[in-house]
Short mmCIF file of C-alpha atoms in Angstrom, two decimals:
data_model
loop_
_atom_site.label_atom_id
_atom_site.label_comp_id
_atom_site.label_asym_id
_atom_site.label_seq_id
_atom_site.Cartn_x
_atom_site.Cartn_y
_atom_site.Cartn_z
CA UNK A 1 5.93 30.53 13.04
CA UNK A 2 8.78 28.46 13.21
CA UNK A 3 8.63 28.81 17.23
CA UNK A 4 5.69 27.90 17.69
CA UNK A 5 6.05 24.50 15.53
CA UNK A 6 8.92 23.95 18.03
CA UNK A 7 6.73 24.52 20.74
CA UNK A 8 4.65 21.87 19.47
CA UNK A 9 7.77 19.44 19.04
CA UNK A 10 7.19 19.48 15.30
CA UNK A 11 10.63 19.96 14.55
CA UNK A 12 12.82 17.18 13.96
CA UNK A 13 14.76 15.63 16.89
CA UNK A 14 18.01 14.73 17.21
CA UNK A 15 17.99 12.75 13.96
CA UNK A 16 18.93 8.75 13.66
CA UNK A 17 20.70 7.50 10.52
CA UNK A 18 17.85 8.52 7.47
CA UNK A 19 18.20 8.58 4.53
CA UNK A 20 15.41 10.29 2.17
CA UNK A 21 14.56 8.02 -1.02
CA UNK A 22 12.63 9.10 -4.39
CA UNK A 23 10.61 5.67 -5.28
CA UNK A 24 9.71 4.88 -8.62
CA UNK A 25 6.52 3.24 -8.66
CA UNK A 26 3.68 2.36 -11.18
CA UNK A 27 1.65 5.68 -10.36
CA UNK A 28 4.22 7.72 -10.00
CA UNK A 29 7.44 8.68 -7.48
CA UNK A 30 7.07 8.70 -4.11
CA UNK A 31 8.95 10.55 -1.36
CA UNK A 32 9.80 8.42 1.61
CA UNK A 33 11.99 9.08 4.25
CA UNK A 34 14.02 6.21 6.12
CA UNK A 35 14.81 6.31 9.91
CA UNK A 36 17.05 3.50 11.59
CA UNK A 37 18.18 0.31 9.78
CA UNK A 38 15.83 -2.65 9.52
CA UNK A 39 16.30 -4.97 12.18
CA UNK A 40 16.45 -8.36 10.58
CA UNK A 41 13.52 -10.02 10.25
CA UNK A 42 11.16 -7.56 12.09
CA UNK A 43 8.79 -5.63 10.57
CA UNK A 44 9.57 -2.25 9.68
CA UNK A 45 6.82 0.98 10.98
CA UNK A 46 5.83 2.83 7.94
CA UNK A 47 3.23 6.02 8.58
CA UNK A 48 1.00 7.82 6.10
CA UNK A 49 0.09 11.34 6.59
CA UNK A 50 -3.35 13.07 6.35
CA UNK A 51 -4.60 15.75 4.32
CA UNK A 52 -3.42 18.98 4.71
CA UNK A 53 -0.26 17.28 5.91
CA UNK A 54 3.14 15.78 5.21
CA UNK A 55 5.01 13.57 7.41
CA UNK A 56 6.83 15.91 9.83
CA UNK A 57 3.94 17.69 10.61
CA UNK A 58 1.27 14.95 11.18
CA UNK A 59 4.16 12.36 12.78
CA UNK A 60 6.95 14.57 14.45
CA UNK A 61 5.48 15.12 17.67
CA UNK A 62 4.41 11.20 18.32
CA UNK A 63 8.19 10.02 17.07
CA UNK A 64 9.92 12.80 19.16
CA UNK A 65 8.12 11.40 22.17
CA UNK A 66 10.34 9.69 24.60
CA UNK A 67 8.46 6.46 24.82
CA UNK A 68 8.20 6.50 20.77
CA UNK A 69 12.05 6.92 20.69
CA UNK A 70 11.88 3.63 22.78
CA UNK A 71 10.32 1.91 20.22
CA UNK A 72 11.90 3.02 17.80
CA UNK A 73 15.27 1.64 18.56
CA UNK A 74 13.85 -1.80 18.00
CA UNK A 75 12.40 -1.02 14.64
CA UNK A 76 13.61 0.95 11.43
CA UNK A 77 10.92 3.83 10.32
CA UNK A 78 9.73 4.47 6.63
CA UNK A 79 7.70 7.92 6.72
CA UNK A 80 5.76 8.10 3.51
CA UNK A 81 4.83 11.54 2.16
CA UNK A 82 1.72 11.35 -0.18
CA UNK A 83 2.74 12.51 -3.95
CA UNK A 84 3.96 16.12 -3.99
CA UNK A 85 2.80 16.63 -0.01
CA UNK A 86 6.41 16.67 0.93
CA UNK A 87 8.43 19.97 1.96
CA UNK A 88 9.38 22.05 -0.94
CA UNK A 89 8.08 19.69 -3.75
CA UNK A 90 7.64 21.14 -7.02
CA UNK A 91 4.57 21.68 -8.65
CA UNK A 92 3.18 19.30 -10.72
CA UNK A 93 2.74 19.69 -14.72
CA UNK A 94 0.06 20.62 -16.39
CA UNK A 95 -2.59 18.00 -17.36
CA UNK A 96 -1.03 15.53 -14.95
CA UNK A 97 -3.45 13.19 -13.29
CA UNK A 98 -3.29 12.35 -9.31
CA UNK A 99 -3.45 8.75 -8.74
CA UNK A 100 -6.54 7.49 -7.39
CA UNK A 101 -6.71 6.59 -3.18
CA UNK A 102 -6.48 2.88 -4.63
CA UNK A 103 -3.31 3.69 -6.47
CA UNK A 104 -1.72 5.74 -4.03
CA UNK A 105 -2.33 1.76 -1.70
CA UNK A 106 -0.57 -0.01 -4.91
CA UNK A 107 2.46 2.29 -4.70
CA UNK A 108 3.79 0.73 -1.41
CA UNK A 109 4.61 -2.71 -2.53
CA UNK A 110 7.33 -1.00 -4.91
CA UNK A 111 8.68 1.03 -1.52
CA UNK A 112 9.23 -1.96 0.06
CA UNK A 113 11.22 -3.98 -2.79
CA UNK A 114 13.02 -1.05 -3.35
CA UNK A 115 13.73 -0.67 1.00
CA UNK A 116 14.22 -4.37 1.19
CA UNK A 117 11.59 -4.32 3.81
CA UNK A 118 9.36 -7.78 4.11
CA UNK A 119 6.53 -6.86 6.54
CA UNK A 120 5.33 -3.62 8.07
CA UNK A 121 3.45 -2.21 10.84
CA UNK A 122 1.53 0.64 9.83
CA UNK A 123 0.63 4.28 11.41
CA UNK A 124 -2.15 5.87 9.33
CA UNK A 125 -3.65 8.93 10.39
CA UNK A 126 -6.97 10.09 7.66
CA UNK A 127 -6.73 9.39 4.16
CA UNK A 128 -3.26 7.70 4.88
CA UNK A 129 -5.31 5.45 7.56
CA UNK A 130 -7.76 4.52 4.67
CA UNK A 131 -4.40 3.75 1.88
CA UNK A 132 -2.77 1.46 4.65
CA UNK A 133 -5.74 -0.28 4.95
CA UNK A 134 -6.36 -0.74 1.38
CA UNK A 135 -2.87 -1.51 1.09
CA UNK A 136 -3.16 -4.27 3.81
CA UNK A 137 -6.64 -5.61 2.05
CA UNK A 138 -4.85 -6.21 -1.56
CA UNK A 139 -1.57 -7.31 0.40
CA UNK A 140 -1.97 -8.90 3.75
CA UNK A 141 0.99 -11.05 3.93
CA UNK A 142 3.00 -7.35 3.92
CA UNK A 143 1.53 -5.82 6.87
CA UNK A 144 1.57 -7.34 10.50
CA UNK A 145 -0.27 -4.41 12.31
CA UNK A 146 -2.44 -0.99 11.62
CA UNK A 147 -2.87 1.41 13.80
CA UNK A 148 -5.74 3.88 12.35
CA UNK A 149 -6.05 7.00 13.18
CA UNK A 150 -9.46 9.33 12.72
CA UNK A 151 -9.77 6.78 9.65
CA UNK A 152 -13.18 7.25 7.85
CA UNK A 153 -13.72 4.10 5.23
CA UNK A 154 -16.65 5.22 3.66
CA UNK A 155 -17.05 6.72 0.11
CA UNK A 156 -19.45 9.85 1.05
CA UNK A 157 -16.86 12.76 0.71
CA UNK A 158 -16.08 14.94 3.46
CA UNK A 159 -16.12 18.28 2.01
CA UNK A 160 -19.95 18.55 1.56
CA UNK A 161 -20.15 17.79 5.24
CA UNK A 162 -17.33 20.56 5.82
CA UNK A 163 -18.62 22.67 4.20
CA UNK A 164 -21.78 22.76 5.70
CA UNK A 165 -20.13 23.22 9.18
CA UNK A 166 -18.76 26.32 7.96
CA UNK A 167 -21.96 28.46 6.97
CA UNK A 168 -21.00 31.75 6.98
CA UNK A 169 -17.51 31.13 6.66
CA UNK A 170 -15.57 31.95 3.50
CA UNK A 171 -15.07 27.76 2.93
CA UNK A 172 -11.55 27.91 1.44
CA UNK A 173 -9.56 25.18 1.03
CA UNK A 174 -7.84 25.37 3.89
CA UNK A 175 -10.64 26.33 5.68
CA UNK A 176 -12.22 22.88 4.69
CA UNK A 177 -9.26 21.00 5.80
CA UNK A 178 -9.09 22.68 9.33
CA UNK A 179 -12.54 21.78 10.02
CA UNK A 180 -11.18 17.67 9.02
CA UNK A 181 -8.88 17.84 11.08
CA UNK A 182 -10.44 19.88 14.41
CA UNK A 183 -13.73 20.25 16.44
CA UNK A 184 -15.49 23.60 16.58
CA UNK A 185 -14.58 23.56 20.03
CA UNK A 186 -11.20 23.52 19.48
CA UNK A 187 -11.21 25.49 16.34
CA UNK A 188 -12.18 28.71 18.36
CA UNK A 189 -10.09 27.34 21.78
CA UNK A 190 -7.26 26.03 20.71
CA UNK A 191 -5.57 29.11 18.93
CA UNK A 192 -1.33 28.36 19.33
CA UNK A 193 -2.16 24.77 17.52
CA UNK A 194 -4.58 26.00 15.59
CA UNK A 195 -2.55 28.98 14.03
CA UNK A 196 0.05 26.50 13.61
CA UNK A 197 -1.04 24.34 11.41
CA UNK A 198 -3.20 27.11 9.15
CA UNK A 199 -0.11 28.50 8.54
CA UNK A 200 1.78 25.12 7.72
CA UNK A 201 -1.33 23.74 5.58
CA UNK A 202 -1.44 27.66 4.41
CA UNK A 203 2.26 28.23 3.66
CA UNK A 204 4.10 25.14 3.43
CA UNK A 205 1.97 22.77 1.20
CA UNK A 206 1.88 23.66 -2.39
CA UNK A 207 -1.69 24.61 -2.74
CA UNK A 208 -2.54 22.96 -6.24
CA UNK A 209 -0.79 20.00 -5.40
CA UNK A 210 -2.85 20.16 -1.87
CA UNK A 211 -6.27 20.21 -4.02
CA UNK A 212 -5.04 17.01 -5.55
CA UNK A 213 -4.75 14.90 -2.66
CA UNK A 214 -7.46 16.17 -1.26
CA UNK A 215 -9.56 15.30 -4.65
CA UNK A 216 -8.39 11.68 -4.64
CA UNK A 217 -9.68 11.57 -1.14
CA UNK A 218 -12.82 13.38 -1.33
CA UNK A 219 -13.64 10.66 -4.16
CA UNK A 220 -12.28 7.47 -2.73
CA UNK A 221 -14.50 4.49 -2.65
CA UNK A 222 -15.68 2.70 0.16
CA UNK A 223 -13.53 0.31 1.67
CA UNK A 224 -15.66 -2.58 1.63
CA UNK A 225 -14.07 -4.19 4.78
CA UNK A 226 -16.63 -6.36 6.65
CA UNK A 227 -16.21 -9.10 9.36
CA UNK A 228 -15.36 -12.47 8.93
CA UNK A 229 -17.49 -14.78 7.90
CA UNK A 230 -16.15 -18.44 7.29
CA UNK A 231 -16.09 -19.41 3.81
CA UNK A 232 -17.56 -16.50 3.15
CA UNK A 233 -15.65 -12.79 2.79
CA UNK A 234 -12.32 -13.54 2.46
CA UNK A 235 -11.75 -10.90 0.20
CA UNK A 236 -13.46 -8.01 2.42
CA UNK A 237 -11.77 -8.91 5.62
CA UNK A 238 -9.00 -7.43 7.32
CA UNK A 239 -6.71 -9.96 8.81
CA UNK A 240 -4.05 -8.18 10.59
CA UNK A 241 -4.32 -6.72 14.41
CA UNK A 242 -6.07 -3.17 14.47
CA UNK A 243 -5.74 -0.42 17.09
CA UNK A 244 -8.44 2.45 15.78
CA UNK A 245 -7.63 5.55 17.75
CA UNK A 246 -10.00 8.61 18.19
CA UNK A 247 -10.22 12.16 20.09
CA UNK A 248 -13.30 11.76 21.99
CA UNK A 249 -14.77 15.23 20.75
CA UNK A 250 -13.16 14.69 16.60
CA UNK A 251 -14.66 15.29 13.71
CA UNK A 252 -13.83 11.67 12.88
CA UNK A 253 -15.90 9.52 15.85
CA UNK A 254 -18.69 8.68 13.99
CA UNK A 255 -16.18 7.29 11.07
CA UNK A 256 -14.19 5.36 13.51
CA UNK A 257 -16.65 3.86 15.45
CA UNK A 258 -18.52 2.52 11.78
CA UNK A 259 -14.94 1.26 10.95
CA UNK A 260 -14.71 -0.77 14.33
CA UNK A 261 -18.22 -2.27 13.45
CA UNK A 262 -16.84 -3.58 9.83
CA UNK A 263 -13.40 -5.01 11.50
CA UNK A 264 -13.19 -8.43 12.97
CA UNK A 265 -13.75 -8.01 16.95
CA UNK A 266 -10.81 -10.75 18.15
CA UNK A 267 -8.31 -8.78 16.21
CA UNK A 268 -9.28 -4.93 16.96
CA UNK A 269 -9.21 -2.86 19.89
CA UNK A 270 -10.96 1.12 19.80
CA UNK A 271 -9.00 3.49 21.66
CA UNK A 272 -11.02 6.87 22.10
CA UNK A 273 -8.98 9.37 24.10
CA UNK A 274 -10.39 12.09 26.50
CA UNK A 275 -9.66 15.25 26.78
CA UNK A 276 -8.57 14.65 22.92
CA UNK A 277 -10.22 16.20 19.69
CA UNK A 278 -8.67 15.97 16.57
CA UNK A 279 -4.65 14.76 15.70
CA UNK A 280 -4.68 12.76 18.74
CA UNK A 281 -0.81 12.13 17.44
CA UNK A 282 0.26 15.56 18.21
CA UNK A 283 -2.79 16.56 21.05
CA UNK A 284 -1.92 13.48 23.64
CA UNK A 285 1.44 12.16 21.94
CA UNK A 286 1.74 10.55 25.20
CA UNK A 287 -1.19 8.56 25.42
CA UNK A 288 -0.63 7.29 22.08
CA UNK A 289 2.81 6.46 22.36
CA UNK A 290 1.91 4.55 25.43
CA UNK A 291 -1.00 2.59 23.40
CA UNK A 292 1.65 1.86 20.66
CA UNK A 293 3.77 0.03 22.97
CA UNK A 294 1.40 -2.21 23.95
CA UNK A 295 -0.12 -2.98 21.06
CA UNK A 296 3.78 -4.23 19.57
CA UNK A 297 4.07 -5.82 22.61
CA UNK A 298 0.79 -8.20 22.05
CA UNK A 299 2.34 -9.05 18.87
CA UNK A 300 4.98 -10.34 19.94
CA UNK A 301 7.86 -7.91 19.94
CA UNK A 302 9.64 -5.94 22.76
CA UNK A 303 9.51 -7.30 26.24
CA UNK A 304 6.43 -7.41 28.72
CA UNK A 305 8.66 -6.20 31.61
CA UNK A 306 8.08 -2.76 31.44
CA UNK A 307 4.65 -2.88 31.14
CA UNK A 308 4.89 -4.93 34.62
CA UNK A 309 6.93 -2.18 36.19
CA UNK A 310 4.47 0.40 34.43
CA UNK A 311 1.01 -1.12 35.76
CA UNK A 312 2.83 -1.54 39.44
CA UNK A 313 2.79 1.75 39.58
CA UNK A 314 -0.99 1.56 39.82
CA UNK A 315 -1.52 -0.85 42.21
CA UNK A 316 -1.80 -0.11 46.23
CA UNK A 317 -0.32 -2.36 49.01
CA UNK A 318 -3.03 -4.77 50.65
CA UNK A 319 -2.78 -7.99 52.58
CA UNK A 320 -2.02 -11.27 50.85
CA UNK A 321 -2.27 -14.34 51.49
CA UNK A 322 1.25 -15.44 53.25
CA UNK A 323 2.10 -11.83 53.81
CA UNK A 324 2.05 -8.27 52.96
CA UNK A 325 2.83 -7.96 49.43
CA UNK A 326 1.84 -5.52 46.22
CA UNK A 327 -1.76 -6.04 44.97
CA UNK A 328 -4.43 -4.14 42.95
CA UNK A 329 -6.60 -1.70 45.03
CA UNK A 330 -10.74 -3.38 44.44
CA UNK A 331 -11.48 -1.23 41.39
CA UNK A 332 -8.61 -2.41 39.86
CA UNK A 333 -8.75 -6.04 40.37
CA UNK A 334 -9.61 -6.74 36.94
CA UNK A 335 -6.52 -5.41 35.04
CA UNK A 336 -4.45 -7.61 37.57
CA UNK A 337 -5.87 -10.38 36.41
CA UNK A 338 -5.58 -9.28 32.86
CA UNK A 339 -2.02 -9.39 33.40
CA UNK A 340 -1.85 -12.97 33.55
CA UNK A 341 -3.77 -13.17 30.13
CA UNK A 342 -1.41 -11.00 28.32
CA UNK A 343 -4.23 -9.41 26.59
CA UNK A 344 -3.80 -6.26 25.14
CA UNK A 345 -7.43 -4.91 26.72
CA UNK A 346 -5.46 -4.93 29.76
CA UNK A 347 -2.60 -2.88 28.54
CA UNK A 348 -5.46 0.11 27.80
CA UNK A 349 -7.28 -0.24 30.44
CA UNK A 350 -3.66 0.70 32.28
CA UNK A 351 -3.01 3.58 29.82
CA UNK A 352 -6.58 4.97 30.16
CA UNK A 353 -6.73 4.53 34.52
CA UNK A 354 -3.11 5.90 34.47
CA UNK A 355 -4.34 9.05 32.73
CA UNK A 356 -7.21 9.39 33.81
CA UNK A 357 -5.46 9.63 37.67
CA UNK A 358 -3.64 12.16 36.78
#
């Protein structure tokens, strides 16, 4: 077992300063796990895990990624691990009550007091996609940036739906949270990561502190985001930049793509991978560690001169005007002169014709 979550590069890298921090908060402690040092006045990137989940095993691979290590040396990571989700937590007493998916969102304004941490950018992947954005709705002077992975933000729960999928299975929990997080494609092709993570979500998660989280989730509320309207919604809006990110064959498109449709247009971009079902983190760490990049880089932080020497890469030689020089090949005429916007459609248009090359 423990081979094969290194073949995945789930285990931990070569480890920057971290520090691991129990946070008293209104609801309850929370485990959160500090990489790096803050950076002044930059924002920090703080991830929430899925269901099923804890942070090493829904973020590892993406943050072990070469071009994630990149970022990461201009910006300190906060990993949050959902209550008792974290390796080798204890169980949970008797009678005690799970806090609600809203009060899970209201336990990250104590995480940052107690971090000293003004503003973040957040990685959400499921049910920690829908508490960042919760958490950004009730606090959006905190968070500069979500990037929401296979986020669902309506209130119907998910294991009905499961469930059904799995006629003729016997619908276990963990059964129930494989088919959240995979295809049925992949669920019968895709055995090494597949057996990998039945075993962690098996073996490693305590299972009655598992049915908690996964309770709070099934009976979340709907999100009630909506798009602006002036004068109008306030309230409902989220005002941050979103990247929504999707395998194009998950379990979660249908969620995404409503999400996109209740976001505000100028401020979101929809990334839907190919060749990608679900965990797009760990499937094409690549891709989205490439996205990532970008998406920093249109607000403002890192340097654009990468990208440049990235997206020449794509270009062929052609005459120009004065000269032979380095130009776009026809078809891709149109991220060339993207480039000159600085807008961040161009900067997946380059990840997705890059890939899709290859």
């Amino acid at each position: 077992f423990l081979a094969s979550f290194s073949s995945l590069n789930l285990v931990e890298a070569a480890p920057m300063f971290t520090l691991e921090h129990d946070i008293e908060t209104p609801h309850g402690v929370l485990h959160v796990t500090m990489r790096g040092i803050p950076k002044g006045n930059r924002p920090i990137i703080l991830t929430y895990h899925d269901i099923g989940l804890n942070h090493k095993s829904c973020f590892n691979t993406l943050f072990n990624y070469e071009d994630m290590q990149e970022i990461t040396q201009h910006f300190a990571v906060v990993h949050v691990d959902a209550p008792g989700q974290q390796e080798a937590a204890p169980p949970f007493p008797s009678g005690y009550r799970y806090p609600t998916m809203d009060e899970l969102a209201e336990m990250l304004p104590s995480v940052m007091t107690q971090l000293k941490v003004n503003s973040v950018i957040g990685i959400g992947v499921g049910a920690g996609a829908y508490i960042l954005t919760r958490f950004a709705l009730n606090n959006p002077s905190l968070v500069e940036g979500l990037v929401l992975i296979d986020i669902d933000p309506c209130a119907e729960g998910w294991i009905d739906w499961a469930a059904s999928k799995l006629s003729g299975w016997t619908s276990n929990l963990v059964d129930i949270i494989m088919a959240h997080h995979f295809s049925t494609d992949e669920l019968t092709e895709n055995q090494e990561l597949i057996q990998t993570y039945r075993l962690h979500i098996a073996q490693d998660i305590n299972q009655d502190n598992l049915a908690l989280f996964c309770g709070s989730y099934q009976y979340r509320r709907d999100l009630d985001i909506e798009r602006p309207i002036v004068g109008l919604n306030e309230d409902t809006v989220n005002t941050c930049p979103a990247l929504l990110v999707v395998g194009d064959t998950s379990p979660a498109v249908d969620a995404v793509v409503e999400c996109n449709s209740r976001l505000n247009p100028t401020k979101t971009t929809l990334l839907k991978m190919a060749d990608c079902g679900g965990l797009p983190q760990v499937v094409q760490p690549g891709k989205l560690a490439e996205a990532f990049k970008y998406f920093v880089q249109g607000m403002g932080y890192m340097q654009l001169q990468k990208v440049l020497r990235r997206v020449v890469g794509l270009f062929s030689p052609e005459p120009v005007a004065g000269g032979f020089g380095m130009r776009p090949a026809a078809h891709e005429r149109r991220l060339w002169d993207a480039v000159n916007t600085n807008s961040f459609s161009f900067v997946l248009f380059a990840v997705c014709a890059t890939h899709s090359s290859q």
